[in-house]
CSV table of C-alpha atoms and ligand atoms in Angstrom, one decimal:
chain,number,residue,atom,x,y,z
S,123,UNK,CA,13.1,-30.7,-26.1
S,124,UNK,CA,16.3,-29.9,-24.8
S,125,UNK,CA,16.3,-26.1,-23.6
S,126,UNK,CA,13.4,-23.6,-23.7
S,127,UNK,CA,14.1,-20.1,-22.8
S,128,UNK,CA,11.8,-17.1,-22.2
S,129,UNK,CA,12.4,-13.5,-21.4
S,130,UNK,CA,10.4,-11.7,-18.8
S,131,UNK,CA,9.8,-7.8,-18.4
S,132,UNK,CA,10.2,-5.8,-15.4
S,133,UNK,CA,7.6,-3.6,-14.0
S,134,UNK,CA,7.0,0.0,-12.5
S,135,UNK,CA,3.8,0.9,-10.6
S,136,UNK,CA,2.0,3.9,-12.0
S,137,UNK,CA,-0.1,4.5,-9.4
S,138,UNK,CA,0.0,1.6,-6.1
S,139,UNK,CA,-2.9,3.0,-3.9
S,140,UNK,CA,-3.0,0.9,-0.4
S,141,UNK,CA,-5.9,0.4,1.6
S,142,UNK,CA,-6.3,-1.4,4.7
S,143,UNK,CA,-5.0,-4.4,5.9
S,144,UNK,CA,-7.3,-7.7,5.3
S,145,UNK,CA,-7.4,-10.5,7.1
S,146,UNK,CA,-5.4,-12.7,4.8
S,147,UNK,CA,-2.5,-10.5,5.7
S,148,UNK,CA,-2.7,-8.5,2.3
S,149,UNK,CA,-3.9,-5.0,1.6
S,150,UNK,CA,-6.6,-4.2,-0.8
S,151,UNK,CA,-5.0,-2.1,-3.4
S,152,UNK,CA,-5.4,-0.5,-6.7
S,153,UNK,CA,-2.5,-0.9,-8.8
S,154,UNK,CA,-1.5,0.7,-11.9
S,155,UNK,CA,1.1,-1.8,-13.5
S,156,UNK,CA,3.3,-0.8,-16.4
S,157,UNK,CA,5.9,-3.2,-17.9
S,158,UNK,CA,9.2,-2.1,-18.8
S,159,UNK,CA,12.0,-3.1,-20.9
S,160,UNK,CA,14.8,-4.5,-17.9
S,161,UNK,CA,14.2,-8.3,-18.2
S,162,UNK,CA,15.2,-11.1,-16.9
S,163,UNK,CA,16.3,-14.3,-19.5
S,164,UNK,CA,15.1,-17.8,-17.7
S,165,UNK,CA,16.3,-21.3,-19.5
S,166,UNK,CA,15.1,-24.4,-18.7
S,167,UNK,CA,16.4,-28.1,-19.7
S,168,UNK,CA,15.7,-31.5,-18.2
S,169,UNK,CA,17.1,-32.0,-14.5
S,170,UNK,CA,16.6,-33.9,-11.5
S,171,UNK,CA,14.6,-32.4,-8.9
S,172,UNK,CA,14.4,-28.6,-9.4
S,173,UNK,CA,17.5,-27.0,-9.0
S,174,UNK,CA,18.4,-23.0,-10.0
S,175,UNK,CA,21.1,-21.3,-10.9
S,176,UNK,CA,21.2,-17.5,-10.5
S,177,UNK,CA,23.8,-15.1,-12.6
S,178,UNK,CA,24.1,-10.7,-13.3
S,179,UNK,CA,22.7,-9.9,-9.7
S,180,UNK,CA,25.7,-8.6,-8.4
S,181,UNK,CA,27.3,-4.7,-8.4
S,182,UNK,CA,28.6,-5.3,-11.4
S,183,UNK,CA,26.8,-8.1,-13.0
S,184,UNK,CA,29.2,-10.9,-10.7
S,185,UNK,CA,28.1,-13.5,-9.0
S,186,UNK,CA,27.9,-14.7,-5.9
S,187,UNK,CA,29.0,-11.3,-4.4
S,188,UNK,CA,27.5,-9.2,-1.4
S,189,UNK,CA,24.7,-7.1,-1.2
S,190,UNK,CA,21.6,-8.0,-4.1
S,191,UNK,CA,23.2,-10.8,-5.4
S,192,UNK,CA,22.9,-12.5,-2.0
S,193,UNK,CA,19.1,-11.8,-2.0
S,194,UNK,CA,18.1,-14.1,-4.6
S,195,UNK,CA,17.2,-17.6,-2.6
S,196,UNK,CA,18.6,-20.9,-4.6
S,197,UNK,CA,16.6,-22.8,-2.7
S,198,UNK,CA,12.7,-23.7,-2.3
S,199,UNK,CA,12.0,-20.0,-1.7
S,200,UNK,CA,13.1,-19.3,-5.2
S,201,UNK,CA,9.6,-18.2,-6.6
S,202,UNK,CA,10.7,-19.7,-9.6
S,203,UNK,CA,11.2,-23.1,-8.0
S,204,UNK,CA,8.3,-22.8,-6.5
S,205,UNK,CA,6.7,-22.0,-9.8
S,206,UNK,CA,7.9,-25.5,-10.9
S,207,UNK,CA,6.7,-27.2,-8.1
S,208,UNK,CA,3.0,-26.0,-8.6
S,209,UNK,CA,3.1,-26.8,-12.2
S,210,UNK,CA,4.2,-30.2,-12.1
S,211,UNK,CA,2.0,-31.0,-9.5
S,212,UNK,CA,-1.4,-28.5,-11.4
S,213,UNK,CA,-0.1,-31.1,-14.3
S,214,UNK,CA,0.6,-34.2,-12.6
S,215,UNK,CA,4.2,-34.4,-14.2
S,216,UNK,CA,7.3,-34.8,-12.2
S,217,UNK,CA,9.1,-32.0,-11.1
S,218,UNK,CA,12.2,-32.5,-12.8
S,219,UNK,CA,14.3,-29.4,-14.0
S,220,UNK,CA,17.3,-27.1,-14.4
S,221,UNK,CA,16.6,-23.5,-14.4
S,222,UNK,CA,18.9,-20.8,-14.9
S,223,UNK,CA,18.1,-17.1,-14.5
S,224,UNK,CA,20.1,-14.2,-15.9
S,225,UNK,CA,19.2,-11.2,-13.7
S,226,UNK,CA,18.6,-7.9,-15.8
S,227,UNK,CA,15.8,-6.6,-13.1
S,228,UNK,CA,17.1,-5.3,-10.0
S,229,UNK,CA,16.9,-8.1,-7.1
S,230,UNK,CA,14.2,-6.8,-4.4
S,231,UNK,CA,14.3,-3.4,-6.4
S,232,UNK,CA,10.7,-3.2,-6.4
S,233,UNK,CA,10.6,-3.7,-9.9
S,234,UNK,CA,8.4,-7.8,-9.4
S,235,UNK,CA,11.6,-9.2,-10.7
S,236,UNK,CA,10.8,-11.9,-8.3
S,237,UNK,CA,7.5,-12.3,-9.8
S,238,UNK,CA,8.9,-12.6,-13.5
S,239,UNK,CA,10.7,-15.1,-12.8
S,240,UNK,CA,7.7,-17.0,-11.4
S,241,UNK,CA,6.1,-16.2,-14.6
S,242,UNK,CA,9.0,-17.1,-16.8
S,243,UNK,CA,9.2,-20.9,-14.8
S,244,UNK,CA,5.5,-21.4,-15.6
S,245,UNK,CA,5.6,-20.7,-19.0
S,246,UNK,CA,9.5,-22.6,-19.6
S,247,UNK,CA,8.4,-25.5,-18.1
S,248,UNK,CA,5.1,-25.9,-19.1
S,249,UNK,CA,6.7,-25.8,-22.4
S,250,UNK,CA,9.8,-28.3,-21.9
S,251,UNK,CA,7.2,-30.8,-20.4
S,252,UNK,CA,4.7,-30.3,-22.8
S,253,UNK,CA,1.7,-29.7,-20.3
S,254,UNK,CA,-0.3,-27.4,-23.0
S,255,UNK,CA,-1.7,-25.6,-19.7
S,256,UNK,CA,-4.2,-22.8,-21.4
S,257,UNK,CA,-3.6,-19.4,-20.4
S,258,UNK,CA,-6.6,-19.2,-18.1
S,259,UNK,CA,-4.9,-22.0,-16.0
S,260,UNK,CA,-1.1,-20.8,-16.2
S,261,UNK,CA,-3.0,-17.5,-14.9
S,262,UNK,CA,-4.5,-19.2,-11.7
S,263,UNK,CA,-1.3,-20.8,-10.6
S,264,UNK,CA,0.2,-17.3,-11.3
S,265,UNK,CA,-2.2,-16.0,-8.7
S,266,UNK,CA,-1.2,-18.9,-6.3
S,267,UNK,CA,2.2,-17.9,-6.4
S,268,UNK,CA,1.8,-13.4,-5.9
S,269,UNK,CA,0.1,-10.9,-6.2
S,270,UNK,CA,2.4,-9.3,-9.2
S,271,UNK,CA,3.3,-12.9,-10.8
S,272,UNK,CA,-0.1,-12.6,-13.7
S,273,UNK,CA,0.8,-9.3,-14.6
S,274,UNK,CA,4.4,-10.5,-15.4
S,275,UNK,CA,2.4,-13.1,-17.7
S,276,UNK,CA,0.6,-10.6,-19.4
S,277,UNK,CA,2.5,-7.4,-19.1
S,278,UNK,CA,1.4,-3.9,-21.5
S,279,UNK,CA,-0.2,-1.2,-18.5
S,280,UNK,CA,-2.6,-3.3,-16.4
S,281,UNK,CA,-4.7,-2.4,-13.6
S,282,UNK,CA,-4.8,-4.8,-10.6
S,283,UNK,CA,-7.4,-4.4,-7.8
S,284,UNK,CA,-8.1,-6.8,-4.8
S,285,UNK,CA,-4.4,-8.3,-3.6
S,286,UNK,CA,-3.8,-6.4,-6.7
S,287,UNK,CA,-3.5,-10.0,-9.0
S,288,UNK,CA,-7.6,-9.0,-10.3
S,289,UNK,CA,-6.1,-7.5,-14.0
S,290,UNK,CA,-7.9,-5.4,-16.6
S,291,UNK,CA,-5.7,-3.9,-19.5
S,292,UNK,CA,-5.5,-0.3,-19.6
S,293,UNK,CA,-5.9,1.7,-22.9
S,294,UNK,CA,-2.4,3.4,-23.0
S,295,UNK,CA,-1.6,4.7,-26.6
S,296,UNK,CA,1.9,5.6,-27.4
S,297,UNK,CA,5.5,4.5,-26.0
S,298,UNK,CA,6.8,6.2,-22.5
S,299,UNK,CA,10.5,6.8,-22.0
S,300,UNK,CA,11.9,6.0,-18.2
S,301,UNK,CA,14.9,6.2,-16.5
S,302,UNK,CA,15.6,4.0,-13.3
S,303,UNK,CA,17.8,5.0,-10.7
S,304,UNK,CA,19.0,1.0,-8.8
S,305,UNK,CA,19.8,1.4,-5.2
S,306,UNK,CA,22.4,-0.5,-3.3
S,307,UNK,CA,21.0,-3.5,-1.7
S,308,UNK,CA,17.0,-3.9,-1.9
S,309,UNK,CA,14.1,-3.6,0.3
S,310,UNK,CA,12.3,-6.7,1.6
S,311,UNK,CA,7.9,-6.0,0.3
S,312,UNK,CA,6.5,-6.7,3.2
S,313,UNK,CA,8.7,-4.7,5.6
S,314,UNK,CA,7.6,-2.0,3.5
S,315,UNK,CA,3.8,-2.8,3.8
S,316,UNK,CA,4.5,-2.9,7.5
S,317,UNK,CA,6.1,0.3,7.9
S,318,UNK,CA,3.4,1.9,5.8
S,319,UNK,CA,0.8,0.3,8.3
S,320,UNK,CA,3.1,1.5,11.0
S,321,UNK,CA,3.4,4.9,10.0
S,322,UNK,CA,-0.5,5.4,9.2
S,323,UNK,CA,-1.0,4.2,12.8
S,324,UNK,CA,-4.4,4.3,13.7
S,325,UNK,CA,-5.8,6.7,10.7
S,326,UNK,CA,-7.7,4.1,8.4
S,327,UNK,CA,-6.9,4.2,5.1
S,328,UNK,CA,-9.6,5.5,2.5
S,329,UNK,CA,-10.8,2.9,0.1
S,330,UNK,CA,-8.3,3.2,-3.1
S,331,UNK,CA,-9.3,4.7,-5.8
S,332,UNK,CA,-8.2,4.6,-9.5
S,333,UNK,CA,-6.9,7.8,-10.7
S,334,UNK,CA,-8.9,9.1,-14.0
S,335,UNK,CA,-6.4,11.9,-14.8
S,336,UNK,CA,-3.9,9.0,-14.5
S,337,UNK,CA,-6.3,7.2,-17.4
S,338,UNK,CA,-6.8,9.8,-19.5
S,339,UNK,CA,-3.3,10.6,-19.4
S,340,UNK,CA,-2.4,7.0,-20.4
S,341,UNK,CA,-5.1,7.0,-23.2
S,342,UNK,CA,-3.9,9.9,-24.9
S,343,UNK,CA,-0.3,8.9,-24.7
S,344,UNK,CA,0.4,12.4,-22.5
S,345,UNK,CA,3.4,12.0,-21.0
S,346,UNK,CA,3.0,15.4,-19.0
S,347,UNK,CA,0.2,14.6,-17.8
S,348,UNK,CA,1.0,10.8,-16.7
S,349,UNK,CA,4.3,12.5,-15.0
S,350,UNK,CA,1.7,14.9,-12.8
S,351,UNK,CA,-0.5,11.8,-12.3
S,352,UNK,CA,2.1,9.2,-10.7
S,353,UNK,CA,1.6,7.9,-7.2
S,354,UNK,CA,2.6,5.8,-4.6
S,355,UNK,CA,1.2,5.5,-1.3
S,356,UNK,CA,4.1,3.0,-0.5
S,357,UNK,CA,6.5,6.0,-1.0
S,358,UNK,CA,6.5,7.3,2.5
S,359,UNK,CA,7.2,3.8,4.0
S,360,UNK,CA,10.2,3.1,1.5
S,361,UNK,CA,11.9,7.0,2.3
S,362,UNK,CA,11.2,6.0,6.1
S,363,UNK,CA,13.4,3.0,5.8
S,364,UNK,CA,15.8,4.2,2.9
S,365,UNK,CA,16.1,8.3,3.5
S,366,UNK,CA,18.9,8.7,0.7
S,367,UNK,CA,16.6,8.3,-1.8
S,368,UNK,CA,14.5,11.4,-1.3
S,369,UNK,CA,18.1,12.8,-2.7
S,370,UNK,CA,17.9,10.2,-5.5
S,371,UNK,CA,14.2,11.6,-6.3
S,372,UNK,CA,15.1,15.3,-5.4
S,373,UNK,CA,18.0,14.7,-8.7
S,374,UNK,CA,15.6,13.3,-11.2
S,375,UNK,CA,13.3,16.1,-10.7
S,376,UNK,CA,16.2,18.8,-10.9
S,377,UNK,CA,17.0,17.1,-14.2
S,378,UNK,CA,13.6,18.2,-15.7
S,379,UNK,CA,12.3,14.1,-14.9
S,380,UNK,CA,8.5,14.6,-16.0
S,381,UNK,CA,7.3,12.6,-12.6
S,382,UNK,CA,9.8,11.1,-10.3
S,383,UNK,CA,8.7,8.4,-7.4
S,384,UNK,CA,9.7,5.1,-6.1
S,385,UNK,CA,8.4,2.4,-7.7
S,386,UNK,CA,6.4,-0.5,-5.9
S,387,UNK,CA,7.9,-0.9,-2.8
S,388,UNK,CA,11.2,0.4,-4.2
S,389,UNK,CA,14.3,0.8,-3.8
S,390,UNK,CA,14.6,1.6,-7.4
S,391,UNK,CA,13.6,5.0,-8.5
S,392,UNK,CA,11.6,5.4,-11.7
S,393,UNK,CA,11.5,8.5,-13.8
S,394,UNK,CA,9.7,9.6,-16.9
S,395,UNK,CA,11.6,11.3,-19.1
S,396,UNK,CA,10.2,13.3,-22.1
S,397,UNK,CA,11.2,11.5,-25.3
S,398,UNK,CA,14.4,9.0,-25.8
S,399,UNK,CA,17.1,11.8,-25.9
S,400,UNK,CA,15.9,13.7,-22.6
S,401,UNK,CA,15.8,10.2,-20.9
S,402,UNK,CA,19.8,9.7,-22.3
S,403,UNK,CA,20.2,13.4,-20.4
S,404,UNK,CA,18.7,12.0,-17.3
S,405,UNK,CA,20.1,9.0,-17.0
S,406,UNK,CA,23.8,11.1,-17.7
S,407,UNK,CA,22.9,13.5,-14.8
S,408,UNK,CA,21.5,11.0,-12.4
S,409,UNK,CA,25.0,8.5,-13.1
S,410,UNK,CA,26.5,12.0,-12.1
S,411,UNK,CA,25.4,12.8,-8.8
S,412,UNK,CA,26.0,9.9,-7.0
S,413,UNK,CA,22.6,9.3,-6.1
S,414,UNK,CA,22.3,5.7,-6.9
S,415,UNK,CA,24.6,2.3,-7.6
S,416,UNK,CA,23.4,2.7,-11.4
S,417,UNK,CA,21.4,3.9,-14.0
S,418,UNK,CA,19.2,2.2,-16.8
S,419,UNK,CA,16.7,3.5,-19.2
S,420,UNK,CA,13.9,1.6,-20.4
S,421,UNK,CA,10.6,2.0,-22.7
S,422,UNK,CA,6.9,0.7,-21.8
S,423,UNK,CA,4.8,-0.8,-22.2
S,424,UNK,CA,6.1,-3.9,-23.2
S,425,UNK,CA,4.2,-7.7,-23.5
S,426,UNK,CA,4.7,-9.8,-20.6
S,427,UNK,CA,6.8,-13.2,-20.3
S,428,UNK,CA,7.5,-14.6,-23.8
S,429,UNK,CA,9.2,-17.9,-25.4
S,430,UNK,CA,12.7,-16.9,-26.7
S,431,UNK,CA,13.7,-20.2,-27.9
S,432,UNK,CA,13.2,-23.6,-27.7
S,433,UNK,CA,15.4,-26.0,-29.0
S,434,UNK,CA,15.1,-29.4,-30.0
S,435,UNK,CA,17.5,-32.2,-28.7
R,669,C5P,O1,2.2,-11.5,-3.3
R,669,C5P,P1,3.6,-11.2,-3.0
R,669,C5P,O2,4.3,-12.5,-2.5
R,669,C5P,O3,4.4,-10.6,-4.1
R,669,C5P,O4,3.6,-10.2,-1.8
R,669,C5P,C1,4.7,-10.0,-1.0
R,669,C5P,C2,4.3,-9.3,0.3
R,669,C5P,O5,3.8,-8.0,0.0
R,669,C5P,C3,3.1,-10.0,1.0
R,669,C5P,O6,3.6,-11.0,1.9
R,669,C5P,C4,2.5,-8.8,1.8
R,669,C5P,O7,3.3,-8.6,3.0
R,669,C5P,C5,2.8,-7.6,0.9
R,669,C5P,N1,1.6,-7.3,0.1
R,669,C5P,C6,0.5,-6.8,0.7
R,669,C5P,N2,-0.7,-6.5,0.0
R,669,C5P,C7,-0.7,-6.8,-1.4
R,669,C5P,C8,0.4,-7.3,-2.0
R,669,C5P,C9,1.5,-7.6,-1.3
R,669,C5P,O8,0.5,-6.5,1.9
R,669,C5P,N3,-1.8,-6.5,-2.0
């Protein structure tokens, strides 16, 4: 085996209720997960050591520039290195490997593009080194590795409880169009969970609850209704630390967007458009104002982290 390569979606939260801070340093949460069509392309051929490569995180697709493209470690904080590492040793194989990642999901956008990539490593190299890890194993080293990193396995709508990692599919009938608005630079997760603990001060939070007009919405395909239904109690905490993007939200909704919030612990916007030509209107009107570095449209739900290719020396 000489290269194996698997593609890995994105994800928007549909609804991320947080409750209160555990002692592990997590918060209890029930998450509404929804995978999107922005992915990221991951090869991996025989190396020494683990090593990474990272291209398309910059402005413009460069590399190596300033701003996101800086945020994606090459080093043992790489969650797809670390991926690697947890494999080879779950499979008692040496950790030897080249992995390349082609960024198509916004770099600390709140999108788990981290996470997809943690998922796309398992899967690559359990393939190039032929561990035949079943899926109930990949899933617990998924686990190990974050909260969102089974769910970028899997993918379709998913909802997490616990750390949020504790998936049951959801019944969603029908295809959902979105438009999402990237920000400049991205906004570190758990700054985010700290500024929401911050600004709830002393109120507790409520135990989260999963949203059954969100459900029913999802099961009937009702995109109306799923736009009134979207929620994100980590909102407040991203628009504390990033105000511009109550303008980017403010836009969307102008624009007719069906629901408009920040997705995960942003900065990337997410809004549901109507059908596929209203979401080609949005995404024309957001590119417009200003409001954002870009704009890319996307459908969900899609399947999670999937082989591509995998060639034969
Ligand atoms: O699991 P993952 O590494 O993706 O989480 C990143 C950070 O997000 C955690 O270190 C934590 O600060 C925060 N987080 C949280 N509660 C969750 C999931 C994530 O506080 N359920």
């Amino acid at each position: 085996m000489s290269s194996v390569s698997v593609r890995v979606p994105g994800k928007v939260n549909l609804q991320l209720s947080v409750g209160g801070l555990r002692p592990d340093g997590y918060h209890d949460l029930v998450n509404v997960l929804h995978a999107v069509s922005l992915y990221d392309e991951l090869s991996a051929r025989p190396g020494f050591g683990v090593s990474v490569t990272v291209s398309g995180t910059g402005p413009e697709g460069s590399e190596g520039s300033e701003g996101p493209a800086g945020s994606v470690p090459l080093d043992g904080d790489n969650l797809a290195v670390r991926a690697a590492y947890a494999l080879a040793e779950v499979a008692g194989v040496p950790a030897d490997v080249a992995l390349h990642i082609s960024k198509g999901i916004p770099v600390a956008g709140g999108m788990a593009g981290g996470s997809a990539d943690a998922a796309a490593a398992l899967l690559a190299c359990d393939q190039l080194w032929g561990c035949g890890l079943g899926r109930v194993e990949l899933d617990r080293l998924a686990a190990r590795l974050g909260a969102d990193v089974p769910f970028a396995l899997s993918g379709g709508t998913a909802v997490g409880v616990g750390r949020g990692d504790r998936l049951t599919p959801a019944l969603a009938r029908g295809r959902f169009h979105w438009v999402l608005a990237v920000a400049d630079g991205g906004l570190p997760t758990p700054a985010v969970y700290a500024e929401c603990d911050r600004l709830r001060g002393s109120r507790r939070a409520g135990e989260p609850e999963l949203s059954a007009a969100l459900m029913s919405a999802l099961r009937t395909g009702d995109a109306v209704g799923l736009g009134q239904a979207l929620s994100n109690d980590l909102q407040p905490a991203a628009l504390s630390l990033r105000p511009a993007l109550r303008m980017t939200l403010g836009a969307g909704r102008e624009h007719g967007a069906l629901g408009a919030l920040v997705s995960g612990s942003g900065p990337t916007c997410a809004f549901l458009a109507r059908d596929e030509e209203h979401s080609i209107d949005l995404a024309v009107a957001l590119s417009g104002a200003g409001v954002c570095r870009t704009v890319r449209r996307a459908t969900g739900p899609v399947p999670g982290a999937r082989l591509t290719t995998a060639k034969a020396a």
